[in-house]
mmCIF file of C-alpha atoms and ligand atoms in Angstrom:
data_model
loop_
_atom_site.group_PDB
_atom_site.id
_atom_site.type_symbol
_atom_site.label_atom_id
_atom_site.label_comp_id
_atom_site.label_asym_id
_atom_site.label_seq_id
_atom_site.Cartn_x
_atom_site.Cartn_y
_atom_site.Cartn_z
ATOM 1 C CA UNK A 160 168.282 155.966 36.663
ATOM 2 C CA UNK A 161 166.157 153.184 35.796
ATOM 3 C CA UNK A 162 167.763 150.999 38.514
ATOM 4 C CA UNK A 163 166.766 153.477 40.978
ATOM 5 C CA UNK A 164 163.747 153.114 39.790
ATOM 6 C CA UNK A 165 163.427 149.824 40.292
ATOM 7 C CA UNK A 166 165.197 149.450 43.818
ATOM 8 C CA UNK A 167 162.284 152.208 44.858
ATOM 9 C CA UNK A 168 159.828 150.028 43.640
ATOM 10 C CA UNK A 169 160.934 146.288 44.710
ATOM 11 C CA UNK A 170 161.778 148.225 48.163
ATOM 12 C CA UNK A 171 158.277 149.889 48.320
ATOM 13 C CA UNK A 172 156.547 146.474 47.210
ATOM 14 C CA UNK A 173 158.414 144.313 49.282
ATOM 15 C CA UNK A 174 157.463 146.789 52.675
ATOM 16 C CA UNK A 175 154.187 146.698 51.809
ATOM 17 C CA UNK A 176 153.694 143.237 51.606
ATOM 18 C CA UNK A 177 155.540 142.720 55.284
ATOM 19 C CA UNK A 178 153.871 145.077 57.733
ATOM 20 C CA UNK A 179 151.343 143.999 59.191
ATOM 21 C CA UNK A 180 150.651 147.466 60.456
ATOM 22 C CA UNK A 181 147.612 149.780 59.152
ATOM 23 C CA UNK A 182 149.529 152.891 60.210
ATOM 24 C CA UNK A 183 152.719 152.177 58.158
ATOM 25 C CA UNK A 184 151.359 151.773 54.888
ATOM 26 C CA UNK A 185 150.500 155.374 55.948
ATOM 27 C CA UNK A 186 154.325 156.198 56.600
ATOM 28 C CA UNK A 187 155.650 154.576 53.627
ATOM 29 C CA UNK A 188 153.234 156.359 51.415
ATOM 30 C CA UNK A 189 154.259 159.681 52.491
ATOM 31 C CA UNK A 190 158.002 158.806 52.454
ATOM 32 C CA UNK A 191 157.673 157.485 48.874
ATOM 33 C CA UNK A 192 154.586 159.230 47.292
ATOM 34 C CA UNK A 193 154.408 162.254 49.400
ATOM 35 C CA UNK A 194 155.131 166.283 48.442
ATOM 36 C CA UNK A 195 158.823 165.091 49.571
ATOM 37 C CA UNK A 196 159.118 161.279 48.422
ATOM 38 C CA UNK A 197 161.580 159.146 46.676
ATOM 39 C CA UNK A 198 159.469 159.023 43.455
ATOM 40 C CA UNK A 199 157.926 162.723 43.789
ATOM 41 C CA UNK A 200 161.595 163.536 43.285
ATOM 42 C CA UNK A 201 162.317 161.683 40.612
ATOM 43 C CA UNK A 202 159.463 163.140 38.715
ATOM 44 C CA UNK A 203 160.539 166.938 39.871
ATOM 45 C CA UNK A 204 163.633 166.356 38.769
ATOM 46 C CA UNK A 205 162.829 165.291 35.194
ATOM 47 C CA UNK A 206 163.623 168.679 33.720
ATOM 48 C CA UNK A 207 167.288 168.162 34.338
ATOM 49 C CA UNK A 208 167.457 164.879 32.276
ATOM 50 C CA UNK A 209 168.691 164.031 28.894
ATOM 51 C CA UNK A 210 165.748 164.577 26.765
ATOM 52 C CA UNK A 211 166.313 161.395 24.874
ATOM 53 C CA UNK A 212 166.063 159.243 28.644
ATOM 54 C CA UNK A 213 163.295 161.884 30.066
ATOM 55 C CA UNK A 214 160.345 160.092 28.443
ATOM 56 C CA UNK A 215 161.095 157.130 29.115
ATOM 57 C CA UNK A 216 161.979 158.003 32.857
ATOM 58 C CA UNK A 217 158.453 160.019 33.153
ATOM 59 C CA UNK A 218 157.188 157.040 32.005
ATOM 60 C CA UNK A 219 158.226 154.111 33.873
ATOM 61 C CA UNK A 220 157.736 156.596 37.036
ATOM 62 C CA UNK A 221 154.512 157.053 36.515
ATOM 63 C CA UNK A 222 153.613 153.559 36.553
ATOM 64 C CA UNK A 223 155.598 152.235 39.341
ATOM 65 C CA UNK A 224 153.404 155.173 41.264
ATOM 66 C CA UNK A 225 150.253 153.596 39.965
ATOM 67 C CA UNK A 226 151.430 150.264 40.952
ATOM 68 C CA UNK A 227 152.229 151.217 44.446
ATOM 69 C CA UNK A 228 149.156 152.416 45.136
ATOM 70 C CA UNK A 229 147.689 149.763 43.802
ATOM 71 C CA UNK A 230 149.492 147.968 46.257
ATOM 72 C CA UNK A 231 149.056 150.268 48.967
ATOM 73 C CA UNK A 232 144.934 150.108 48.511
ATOM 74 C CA UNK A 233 144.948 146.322 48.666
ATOM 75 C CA UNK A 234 146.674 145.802 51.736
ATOM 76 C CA UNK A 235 145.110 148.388 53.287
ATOM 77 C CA UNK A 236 141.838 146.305 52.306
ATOM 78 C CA UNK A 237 143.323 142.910 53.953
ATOM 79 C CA UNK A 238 144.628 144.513 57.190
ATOM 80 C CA UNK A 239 141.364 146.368 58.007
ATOM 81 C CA UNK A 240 139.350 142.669 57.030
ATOM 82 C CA UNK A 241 141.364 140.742 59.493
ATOM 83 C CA UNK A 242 141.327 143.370 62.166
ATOM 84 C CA UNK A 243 137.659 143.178 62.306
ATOM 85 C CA UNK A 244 138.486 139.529 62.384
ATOM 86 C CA UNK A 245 140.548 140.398 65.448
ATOM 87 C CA UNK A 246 138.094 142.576 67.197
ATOM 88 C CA UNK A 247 135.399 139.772 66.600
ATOM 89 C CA UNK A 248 137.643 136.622 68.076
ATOM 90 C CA UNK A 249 138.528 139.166 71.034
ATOM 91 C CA UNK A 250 135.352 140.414 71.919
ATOM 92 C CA UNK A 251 132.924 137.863 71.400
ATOM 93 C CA UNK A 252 129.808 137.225 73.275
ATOM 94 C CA UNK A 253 129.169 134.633 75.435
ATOM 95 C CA UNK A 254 125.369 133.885 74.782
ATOM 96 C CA UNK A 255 125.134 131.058 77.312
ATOM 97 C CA UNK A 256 126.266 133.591 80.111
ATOM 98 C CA UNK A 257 123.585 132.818 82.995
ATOM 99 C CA UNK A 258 121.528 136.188 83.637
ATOM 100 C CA UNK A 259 121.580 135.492 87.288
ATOM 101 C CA UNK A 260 124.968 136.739 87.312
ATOM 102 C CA UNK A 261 125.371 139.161 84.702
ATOM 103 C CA UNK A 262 125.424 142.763 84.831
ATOM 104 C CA UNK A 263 121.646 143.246 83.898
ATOM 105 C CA UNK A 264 120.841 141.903 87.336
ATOM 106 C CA UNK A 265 122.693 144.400 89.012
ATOM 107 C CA UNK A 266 120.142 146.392 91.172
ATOM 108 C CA UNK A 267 118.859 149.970 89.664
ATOM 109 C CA UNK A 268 118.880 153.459 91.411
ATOM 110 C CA UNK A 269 115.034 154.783 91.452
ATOM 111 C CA UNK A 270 114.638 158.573 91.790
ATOM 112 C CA UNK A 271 111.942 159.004 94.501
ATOM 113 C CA UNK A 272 108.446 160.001 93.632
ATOM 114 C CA UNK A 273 108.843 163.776 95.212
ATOM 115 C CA UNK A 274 112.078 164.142 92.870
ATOM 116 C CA UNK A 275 110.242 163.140 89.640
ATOM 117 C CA UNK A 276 107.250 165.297 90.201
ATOM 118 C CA UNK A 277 109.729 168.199 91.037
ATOM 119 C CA UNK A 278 111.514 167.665 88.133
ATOM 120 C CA UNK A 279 108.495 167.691 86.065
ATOM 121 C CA UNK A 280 106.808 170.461 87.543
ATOM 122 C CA UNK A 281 110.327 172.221 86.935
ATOM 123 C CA UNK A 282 109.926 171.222 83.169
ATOM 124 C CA UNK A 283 106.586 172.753 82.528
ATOM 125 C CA UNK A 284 107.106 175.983 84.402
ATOM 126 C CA UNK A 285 110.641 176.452 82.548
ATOM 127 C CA UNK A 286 108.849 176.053 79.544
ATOM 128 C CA UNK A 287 106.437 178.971 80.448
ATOM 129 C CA UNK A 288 109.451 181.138 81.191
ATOM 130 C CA UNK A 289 109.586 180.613 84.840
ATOM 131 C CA UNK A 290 113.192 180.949 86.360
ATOM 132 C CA UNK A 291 113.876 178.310 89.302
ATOM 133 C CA UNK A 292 115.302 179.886 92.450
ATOM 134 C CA UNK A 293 116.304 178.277 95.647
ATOM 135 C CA UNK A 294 116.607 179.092 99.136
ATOM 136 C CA UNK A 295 117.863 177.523 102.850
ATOM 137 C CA UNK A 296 115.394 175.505 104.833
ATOM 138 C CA UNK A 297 116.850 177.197 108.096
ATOM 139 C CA UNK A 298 115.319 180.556 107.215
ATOM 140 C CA UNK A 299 115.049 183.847 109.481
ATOM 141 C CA UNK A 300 111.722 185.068 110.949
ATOM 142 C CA UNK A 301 112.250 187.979 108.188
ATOM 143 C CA UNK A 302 111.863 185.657 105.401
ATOM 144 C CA UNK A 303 109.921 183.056 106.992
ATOM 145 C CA UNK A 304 106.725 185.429 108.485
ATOM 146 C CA UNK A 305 107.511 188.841 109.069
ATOM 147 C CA UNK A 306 108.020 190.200 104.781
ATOM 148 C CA UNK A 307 105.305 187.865 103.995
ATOM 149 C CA UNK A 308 102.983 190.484 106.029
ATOM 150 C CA UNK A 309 102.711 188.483 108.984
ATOM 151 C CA UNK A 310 104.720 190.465 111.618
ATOM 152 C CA UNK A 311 105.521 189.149 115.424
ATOM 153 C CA UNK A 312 102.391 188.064 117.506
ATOM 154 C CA UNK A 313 99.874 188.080 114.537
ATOM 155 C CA UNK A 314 98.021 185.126 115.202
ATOM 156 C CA UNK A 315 98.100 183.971 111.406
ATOM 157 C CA UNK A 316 101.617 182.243 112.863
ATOM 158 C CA UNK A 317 99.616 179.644 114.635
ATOM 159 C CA UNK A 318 98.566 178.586 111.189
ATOM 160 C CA UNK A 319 102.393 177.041 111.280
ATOM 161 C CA UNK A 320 103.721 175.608 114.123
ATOM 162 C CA UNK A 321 107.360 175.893 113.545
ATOM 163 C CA UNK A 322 110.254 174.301 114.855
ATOM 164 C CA UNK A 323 112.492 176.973 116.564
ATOM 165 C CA UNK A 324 116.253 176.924 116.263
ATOM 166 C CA UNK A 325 118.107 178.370 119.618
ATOM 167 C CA UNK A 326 119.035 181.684 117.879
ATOM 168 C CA UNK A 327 115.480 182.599 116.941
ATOM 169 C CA UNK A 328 116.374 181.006 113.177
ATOM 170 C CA UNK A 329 113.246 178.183 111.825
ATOM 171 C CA UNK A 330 112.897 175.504 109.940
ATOM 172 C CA UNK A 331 111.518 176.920 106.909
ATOM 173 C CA UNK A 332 107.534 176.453 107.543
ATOM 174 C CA UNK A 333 106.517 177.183 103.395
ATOM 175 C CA UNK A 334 108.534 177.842 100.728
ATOM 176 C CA UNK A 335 106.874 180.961 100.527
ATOM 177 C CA UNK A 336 110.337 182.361 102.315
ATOM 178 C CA UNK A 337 111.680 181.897 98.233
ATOM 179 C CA UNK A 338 108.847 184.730 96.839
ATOM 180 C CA UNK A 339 110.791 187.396 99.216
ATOM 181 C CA UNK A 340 114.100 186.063 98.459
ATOM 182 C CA UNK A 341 113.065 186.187 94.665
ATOM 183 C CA UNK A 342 111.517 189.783 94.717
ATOM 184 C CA UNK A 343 114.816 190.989 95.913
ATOM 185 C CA UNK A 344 117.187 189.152 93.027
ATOM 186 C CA UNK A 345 114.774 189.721 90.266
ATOM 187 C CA UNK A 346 113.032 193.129 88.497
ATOM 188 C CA UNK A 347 109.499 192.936 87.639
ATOM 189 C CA UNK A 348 108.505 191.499 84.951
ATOM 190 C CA UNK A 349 109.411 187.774 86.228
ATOM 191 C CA UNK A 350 108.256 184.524 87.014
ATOM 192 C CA UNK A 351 109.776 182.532 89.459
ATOM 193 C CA UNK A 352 109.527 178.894 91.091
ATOM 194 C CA UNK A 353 110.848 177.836 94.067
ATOM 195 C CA UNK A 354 110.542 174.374 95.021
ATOM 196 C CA UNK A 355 111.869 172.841 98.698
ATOM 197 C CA UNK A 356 111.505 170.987 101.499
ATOM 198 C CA UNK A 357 109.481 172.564 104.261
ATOM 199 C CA UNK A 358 108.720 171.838 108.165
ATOM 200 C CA UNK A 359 106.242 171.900 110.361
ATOM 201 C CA UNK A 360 105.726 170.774 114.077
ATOM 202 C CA UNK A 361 103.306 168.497 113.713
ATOM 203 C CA UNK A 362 102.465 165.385 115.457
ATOM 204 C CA UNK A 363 102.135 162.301 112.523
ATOM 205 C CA UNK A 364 99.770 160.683 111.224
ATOM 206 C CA UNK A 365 98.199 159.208 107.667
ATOM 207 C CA UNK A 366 97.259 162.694 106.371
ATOM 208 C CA UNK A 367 100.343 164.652 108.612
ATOM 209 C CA UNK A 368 103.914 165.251 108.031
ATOM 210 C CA UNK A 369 106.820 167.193 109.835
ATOM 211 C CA UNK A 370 108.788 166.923 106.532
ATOM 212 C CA UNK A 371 106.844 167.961 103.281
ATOM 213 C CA UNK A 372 107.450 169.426 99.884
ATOM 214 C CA UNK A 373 106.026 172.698 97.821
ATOM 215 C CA UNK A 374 107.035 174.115 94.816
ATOM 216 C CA UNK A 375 106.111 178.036 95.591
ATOM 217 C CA UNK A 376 105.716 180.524 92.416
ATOM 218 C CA UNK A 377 105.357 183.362 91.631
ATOM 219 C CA UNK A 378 104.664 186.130 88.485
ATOM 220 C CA UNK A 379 104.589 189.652 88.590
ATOM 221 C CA UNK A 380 104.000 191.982 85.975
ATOM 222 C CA UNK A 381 101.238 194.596 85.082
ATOM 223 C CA UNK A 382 97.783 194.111 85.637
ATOM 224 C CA UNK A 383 97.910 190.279 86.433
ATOM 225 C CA UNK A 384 94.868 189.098 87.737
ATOM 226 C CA UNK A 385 92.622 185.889 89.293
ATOM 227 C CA UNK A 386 92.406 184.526 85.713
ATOM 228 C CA UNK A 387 96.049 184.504 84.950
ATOM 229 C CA UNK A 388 96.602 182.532 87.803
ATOM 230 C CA UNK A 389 93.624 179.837 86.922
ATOM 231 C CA UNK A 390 94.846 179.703 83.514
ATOM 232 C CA UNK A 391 98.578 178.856 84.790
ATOM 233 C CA UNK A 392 97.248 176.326 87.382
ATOM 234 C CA UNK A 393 94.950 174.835 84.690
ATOM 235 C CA UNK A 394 97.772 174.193 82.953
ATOM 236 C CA UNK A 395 99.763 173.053 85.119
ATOM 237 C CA UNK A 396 97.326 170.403 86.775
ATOM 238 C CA UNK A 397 96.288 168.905 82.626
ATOM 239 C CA UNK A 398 99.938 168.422 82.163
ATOM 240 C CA UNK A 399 100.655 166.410 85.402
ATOM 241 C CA UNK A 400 97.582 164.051 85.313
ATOM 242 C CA UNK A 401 97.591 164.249 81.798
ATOM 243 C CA UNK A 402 93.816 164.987 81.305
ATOM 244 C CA UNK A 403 91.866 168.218 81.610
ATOM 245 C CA UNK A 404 91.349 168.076 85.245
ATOM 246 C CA UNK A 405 88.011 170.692 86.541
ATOM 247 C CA UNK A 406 88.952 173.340 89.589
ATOM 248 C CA UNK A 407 86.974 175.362 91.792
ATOM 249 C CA UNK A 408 88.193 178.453 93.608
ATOM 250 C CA UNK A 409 87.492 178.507 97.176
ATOM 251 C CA UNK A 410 88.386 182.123 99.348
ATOM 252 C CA UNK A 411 91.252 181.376 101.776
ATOM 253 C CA UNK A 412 92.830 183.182 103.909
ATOM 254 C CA UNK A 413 96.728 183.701 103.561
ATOM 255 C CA UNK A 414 98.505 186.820 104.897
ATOM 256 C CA UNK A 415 100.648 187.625 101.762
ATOM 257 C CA UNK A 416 98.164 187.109 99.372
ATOM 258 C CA UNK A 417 94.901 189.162 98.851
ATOM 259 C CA UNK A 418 92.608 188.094 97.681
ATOM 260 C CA UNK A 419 93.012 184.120 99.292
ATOM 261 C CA UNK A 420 92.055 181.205 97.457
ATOM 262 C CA UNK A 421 92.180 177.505 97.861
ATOM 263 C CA UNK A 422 92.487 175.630 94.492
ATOM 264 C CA UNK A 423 90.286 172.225 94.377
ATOM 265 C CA UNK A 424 90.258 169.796 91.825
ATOM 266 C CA UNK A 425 87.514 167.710 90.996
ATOM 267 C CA UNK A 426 88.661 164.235 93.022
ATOM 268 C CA UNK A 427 90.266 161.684 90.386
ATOM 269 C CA UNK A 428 90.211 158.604 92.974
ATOM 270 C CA UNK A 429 86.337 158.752 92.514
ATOM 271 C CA UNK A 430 85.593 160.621 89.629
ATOM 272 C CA UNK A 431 83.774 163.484 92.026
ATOM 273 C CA UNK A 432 81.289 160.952 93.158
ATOM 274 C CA UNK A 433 82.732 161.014 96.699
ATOM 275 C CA UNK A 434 85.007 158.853 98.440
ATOM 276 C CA UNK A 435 87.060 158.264 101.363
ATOM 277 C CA UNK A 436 90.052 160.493 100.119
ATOM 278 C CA UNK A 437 87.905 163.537 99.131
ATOM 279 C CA UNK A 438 85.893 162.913 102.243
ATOM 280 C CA UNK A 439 82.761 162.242 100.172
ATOM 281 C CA UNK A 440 82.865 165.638 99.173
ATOM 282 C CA UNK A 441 84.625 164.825 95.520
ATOM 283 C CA UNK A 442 86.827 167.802 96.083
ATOM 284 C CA UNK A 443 89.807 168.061 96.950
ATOM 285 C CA UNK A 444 92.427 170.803 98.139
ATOM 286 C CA UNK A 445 95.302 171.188 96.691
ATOM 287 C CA UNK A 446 96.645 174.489 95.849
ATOM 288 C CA UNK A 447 96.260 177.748 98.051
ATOM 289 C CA UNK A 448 97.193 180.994 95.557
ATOM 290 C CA UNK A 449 95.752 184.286 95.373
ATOM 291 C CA UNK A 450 97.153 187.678 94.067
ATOM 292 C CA UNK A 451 100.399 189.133 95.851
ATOM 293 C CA UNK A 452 99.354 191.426 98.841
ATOM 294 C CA UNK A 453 100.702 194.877 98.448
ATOM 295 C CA UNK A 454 103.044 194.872 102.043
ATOM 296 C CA UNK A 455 104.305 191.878 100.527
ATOM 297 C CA UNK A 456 105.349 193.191 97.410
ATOM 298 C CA UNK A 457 106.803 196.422 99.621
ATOM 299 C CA UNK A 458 108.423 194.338 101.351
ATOM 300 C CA UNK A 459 110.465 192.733 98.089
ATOM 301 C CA UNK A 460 110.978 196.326 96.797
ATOM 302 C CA UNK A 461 108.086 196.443 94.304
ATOM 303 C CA UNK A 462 106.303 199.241 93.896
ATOM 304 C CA UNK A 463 102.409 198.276 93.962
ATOM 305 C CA UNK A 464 101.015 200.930 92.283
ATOM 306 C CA UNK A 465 103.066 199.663 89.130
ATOM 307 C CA UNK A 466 103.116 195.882 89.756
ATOM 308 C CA UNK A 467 100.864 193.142 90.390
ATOM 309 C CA UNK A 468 101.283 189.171 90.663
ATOM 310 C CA UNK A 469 99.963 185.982 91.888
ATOM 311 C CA UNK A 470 101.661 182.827 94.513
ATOM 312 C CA UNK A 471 100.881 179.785 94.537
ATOM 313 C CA UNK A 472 101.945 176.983 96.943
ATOM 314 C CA UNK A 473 101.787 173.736 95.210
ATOM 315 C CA UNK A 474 102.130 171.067 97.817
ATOM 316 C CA UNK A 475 103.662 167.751 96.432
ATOM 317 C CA UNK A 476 102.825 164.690 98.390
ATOM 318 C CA UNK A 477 99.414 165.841 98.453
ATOM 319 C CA UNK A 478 100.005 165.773 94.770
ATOM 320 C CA UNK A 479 101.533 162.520 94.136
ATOM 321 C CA UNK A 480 98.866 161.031 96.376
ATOM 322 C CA UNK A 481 96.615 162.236 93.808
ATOM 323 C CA UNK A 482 98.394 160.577 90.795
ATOM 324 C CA UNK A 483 98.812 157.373 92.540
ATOM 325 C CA UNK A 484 96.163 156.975 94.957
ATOM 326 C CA UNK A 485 98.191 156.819 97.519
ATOM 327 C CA UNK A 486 96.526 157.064 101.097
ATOM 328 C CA UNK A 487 99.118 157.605 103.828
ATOM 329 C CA UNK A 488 101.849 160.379 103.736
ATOM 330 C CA UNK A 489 104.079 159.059 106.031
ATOM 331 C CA UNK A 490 105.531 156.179 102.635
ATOM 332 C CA UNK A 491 107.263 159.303 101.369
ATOM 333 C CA UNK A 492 109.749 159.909 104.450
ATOM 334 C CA UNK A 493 109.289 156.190 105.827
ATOM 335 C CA UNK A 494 113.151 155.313 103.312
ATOM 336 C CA UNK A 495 111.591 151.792 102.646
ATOM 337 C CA UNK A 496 112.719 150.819 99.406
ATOM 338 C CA UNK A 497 109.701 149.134 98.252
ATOM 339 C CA UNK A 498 108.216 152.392 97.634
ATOM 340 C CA UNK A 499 110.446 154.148 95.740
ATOM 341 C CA UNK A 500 110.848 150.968 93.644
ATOM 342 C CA UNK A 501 106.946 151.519 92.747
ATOM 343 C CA UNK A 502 107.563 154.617 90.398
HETATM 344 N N1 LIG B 520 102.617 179.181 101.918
HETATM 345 C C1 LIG B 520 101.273 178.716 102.023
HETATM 346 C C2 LIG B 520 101.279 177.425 102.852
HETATM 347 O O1 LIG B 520 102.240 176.721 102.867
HETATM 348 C C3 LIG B 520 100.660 178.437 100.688
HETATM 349 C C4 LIG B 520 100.507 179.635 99.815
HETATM 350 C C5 LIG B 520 101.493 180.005 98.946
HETATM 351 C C6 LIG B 520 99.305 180.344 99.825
HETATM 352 C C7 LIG B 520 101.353 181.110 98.121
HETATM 353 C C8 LIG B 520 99.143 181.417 98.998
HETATM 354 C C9 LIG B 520 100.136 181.811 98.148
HETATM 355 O O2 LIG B 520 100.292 177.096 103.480
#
């Protein structure tokens, strides 16, 4: 018995001190130490030993185990040194590397002004419990004039020239289209955003676009009124120029919304002094809202007598311009680089 000892031990020791492997000292452990090891069964089977050899057998058993993993923690120790040693010789950094030509050079991806103000304007709505809905930029008449209370030959379509598709489809005109779509997903109460791209047929120039974007909303519940919508604009406005901006509420006409407003702030190029962007007027328009018009709500399946809600149309480049002082509209759809690099 004790020579089995002994050949478990001088085996066990002399492993141990060849591998070179973490994960075997693991394997020998179990296969010597473990529930079903070489030594575990020596100990378990104590009980059928001549009690005058037992002790001595429990004895000598118990310290081999001690020495082994003894054994076992130390070279556990050394391996893991020298394989940080390994993982520092291999991947070492070469500090003379010239910068011209390493990977920090590499040209960046910018995300385009329109994107970052739609993503922010997305984060302050969500986190007034808007939803964000989407909708096609071809739209149908339906959608695009006719549910938002302006039905065929009104002349409030002249307000939007639109481009025409051959099958009497448009290029969405306003992403007012998304308030009908929305009405007939949702059940009042909601709020709802919609922002987009939107056309018009316009001839270009510095203040003029064919291609714009809007972020459209939208809240209905009971008795909203004019105020709710300041106080949401309000909002809105401080938290994208990141001061309290002033507003003034202007009527304005709008089919789908009665009553019309146009939402000026107080011009930040000049301060409200007047200047060439404000037209000396240190004004400036930038958000047409008002409260839903009952045909329009009709029209989305909510019952007016029950519901009420405000739109807004929140026109983007006309916003960034703003922030950036930024005095031709045509950089945003121009695709030079040198722009986009700017923000
Ligand atoms: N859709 C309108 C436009 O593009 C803006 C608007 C939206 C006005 C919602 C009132 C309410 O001109």
């Amino acid at each position: 018995m004790e020579e089995k000892l002994k050949k478990i031990k001088d085996d066990t020791l002399e492993f141990i001190k060849s591998t070179k492997i973490l994960d075997e000292l693991e394997d020998i452990r179990v296969k010597v130490l473990g529930r079903k090891g070489l030594l575990t069964g020596v100990l378990r089977s104590l009980g059928e030993l001549e009690p005058e050899i037992r002790g001595m057998v429990g004895k000598k058993s118990n310290e081999i185990k001690s020495i082994i993993e003894e054994a076992l923690k130390d070279k556990k120790d050394e391996l893991s040194k020298s394989r940080l040693g390994d993982v520092i010789s291999q991947e070492w950094i070469d500090v003379t590397l010239d910068p011209e030509k390493s990977a920090r050079n590499r040209t960046r991806g910018y995300l385009h002004p329109i994107s970052q103000i739609q993503y922010q304007i997305e984060d302050i709505f969500t986190s007034m419990g808007f939803q964000i809905l989407d909708g096609p930029e071809t739209e149908s008449d339906y959608y695009n004039f006719e549910a938002l209370n302006i039905p065929k030959h009104h002349p409030a379509r002249d307000m939007q020239d639109t481009f025409w598709t051959e099958d009497g489809n448009l290029l969405r005109t306003h992403t007012s289209a998304i308030q009908i779509r929305g009405m007939e997903k949702m059940t009042p109460p909601f709020r709802v955003i919609g922002p987009g791209r939107v056309f018009r047929y316009e001839s270009i120039d510095a203040s003029h676009e064919n291609t714009f974007y809007q972020v459209e909303g939208m809240m209905i519940d009971r008795n909203i009124s004019t105020s709710n919508l300041i106080y949401i604009m309000k909002q809105l406005l401080s938290e994208i120029f990141e001061r309290d901006v002033k507003v003034r509420l202007r009527p304005g006409y709008f089919p789908f919304v009665e009553p019309g407003f146009e939402l000026d702030i107080n011009c930040l190029i000049c301060g409200g002094t007047g200047c060439k962007v404000c037209k000396q007027t240190g004004w400036v328009e930038l958000l047409p809202c008002g409260l839903v018009h009952p045909n329009v709500l009709r029209f989305g399946g909510i019952d007016p007598d029950e519901w009420s809600g405000f739109a807004f149309g929140l026109g983007l480049n006309r916003l960034i311009m703003m922030k950036y002082g930024i005095n031709d509209i045509r950089h945003f759809m121009n695709g030079d680089i040198r722009f986009v690099k700017q923000f």
